[in-house]
Coordinates of C-alpha atoms in Angstrom, one line a residue:
X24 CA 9.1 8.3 -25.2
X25 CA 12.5 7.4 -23.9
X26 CA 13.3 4.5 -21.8
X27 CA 14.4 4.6 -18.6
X28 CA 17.1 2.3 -17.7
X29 CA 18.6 1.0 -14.5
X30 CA 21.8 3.5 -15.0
X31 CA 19.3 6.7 -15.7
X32 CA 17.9 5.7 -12.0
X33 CA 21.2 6.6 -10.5
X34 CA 21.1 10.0 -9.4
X35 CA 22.5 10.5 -5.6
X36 CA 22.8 14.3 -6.4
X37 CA 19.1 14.7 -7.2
X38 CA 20.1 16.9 -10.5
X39 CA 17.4 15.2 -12.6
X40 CA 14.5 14.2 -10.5
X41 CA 15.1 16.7 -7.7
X42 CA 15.2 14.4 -5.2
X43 CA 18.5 11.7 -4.5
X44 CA 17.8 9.3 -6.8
X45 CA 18.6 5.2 -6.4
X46 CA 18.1 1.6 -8.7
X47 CA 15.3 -0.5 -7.1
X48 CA 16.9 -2.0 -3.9
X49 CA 20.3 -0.1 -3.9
X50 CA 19.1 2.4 -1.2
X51 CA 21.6 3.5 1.0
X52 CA 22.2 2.3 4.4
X53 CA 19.6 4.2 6.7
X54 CA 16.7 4.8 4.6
X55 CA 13.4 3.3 4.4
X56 CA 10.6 2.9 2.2
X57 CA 7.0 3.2 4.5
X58 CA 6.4 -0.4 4.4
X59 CA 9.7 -1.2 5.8
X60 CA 9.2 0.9 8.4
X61 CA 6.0 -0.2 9.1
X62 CA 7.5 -4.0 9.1
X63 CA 10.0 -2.1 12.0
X64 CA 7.5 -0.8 13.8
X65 CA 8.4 2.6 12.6
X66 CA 6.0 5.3 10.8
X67 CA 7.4 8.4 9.2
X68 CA 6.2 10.7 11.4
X69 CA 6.0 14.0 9.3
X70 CA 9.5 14.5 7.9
X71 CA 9.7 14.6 3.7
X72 CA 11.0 12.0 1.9
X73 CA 14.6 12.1 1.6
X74 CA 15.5 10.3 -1.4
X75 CA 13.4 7.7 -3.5
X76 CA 14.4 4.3 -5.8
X77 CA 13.4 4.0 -8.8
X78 CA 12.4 0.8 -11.1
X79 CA 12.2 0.9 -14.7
X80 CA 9.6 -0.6 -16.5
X81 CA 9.4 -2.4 -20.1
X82 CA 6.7 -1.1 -22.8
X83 CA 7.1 2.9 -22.0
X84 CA 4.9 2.6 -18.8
X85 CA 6.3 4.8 -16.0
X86 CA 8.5 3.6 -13.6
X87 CA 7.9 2.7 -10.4
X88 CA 8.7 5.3 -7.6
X89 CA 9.0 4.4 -4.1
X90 CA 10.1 7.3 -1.2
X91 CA 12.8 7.0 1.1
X92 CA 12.3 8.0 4.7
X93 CA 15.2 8.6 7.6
X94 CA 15.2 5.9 10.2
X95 CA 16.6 7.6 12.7
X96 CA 14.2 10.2 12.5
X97 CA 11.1 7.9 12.3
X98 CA 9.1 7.4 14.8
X99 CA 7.0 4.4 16.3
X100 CA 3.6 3.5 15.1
X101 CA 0.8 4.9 17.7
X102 CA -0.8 2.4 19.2
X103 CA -4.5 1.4 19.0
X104 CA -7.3 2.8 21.6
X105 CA -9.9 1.3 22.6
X106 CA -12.2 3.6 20.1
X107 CA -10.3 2.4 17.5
X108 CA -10.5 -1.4 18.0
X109 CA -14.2 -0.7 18.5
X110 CA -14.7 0.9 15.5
X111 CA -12.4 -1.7 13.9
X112 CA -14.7 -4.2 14.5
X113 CA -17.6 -2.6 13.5
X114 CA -16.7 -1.9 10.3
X115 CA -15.5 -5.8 9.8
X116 CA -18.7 -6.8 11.2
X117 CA -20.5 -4.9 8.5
X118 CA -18.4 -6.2 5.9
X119 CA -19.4 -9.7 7.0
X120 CA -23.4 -8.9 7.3
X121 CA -25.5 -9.9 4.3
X122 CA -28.1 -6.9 3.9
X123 CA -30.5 -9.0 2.4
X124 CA -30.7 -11.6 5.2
X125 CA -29.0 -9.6 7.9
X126 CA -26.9 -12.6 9.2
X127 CA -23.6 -12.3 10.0
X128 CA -21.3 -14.3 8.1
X129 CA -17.7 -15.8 8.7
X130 CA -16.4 -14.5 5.6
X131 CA -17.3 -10.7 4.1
X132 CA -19.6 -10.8 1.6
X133 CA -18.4 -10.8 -2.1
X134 CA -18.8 -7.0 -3.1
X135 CA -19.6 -8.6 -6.9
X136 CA -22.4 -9.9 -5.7
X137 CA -23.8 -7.7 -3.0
X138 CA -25.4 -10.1 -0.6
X139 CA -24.2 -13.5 0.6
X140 CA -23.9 -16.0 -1.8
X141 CA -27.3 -18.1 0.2
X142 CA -29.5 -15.0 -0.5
X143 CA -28.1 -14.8 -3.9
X144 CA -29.1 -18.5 -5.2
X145 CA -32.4 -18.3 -4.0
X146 CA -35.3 -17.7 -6.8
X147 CA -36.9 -14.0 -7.0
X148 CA -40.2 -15.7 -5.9
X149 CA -38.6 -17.5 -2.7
X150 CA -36.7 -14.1 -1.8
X151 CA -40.1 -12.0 -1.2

């Protein structure tokens, strides 16, 4: 397999991987990766990616791809309804609920061991 290196991921033409292609964190002025513009405040808001970066990685693994979104044509991040907080925190609440004891815990129970650690450490016998 060949390597990829940090001069193969210069492609601003898109010629080779059909999009504009940049090195990790030599973007362009103006484009975004979704996590940055979520960090703005900003979500993509149905346009296509417009370009993407590129990281090479050692040991022929594939490289790491991130899309490039416009920020000018971005738009802001809907905000939350009521339903949604609602069902936010029911679904956090049932995270944190042991369904062996049913108590609701500070913390969410460890998906390793599938109840709360109390339930857990008590003896078969005790349990039933």
């Amino acid at each position: 397999m060949n390597r990829l290196t940090r001069a193969d991921c210069h492609d601003p033409t898109g010629a080779r991987f059909g999009l504009p292609t940049y090195p990790w964190r030599l973007a362009p002025e103006g484009l975004a990766t979704r996590r940055q513009l979520r960090a703005a405040g900003l979500r993509p808001g149905g346009q296509d990616p417009v370009a993407q970066v590129l990281r090479p990685r050692r040991r022929g693994r594939e490289p790491l791809t991130a899309y490039l979104y416009r920020i000018d044509a971005a738009l802001p991040v809907r905000a939350m309804t009521p339903a949604k907080w609602a069902a936010l925190a029911a679904a956090l609440a049932a995270r944190r609920t042991c369904p062996q004891c049913r108590t609701v815990r500070p913390y969410c129970i460890p998906t390793s061991l599938g109840m709360c650690p109390s339930c857990h450490d008590q003896p078969a016998a005790l349990a039933a």
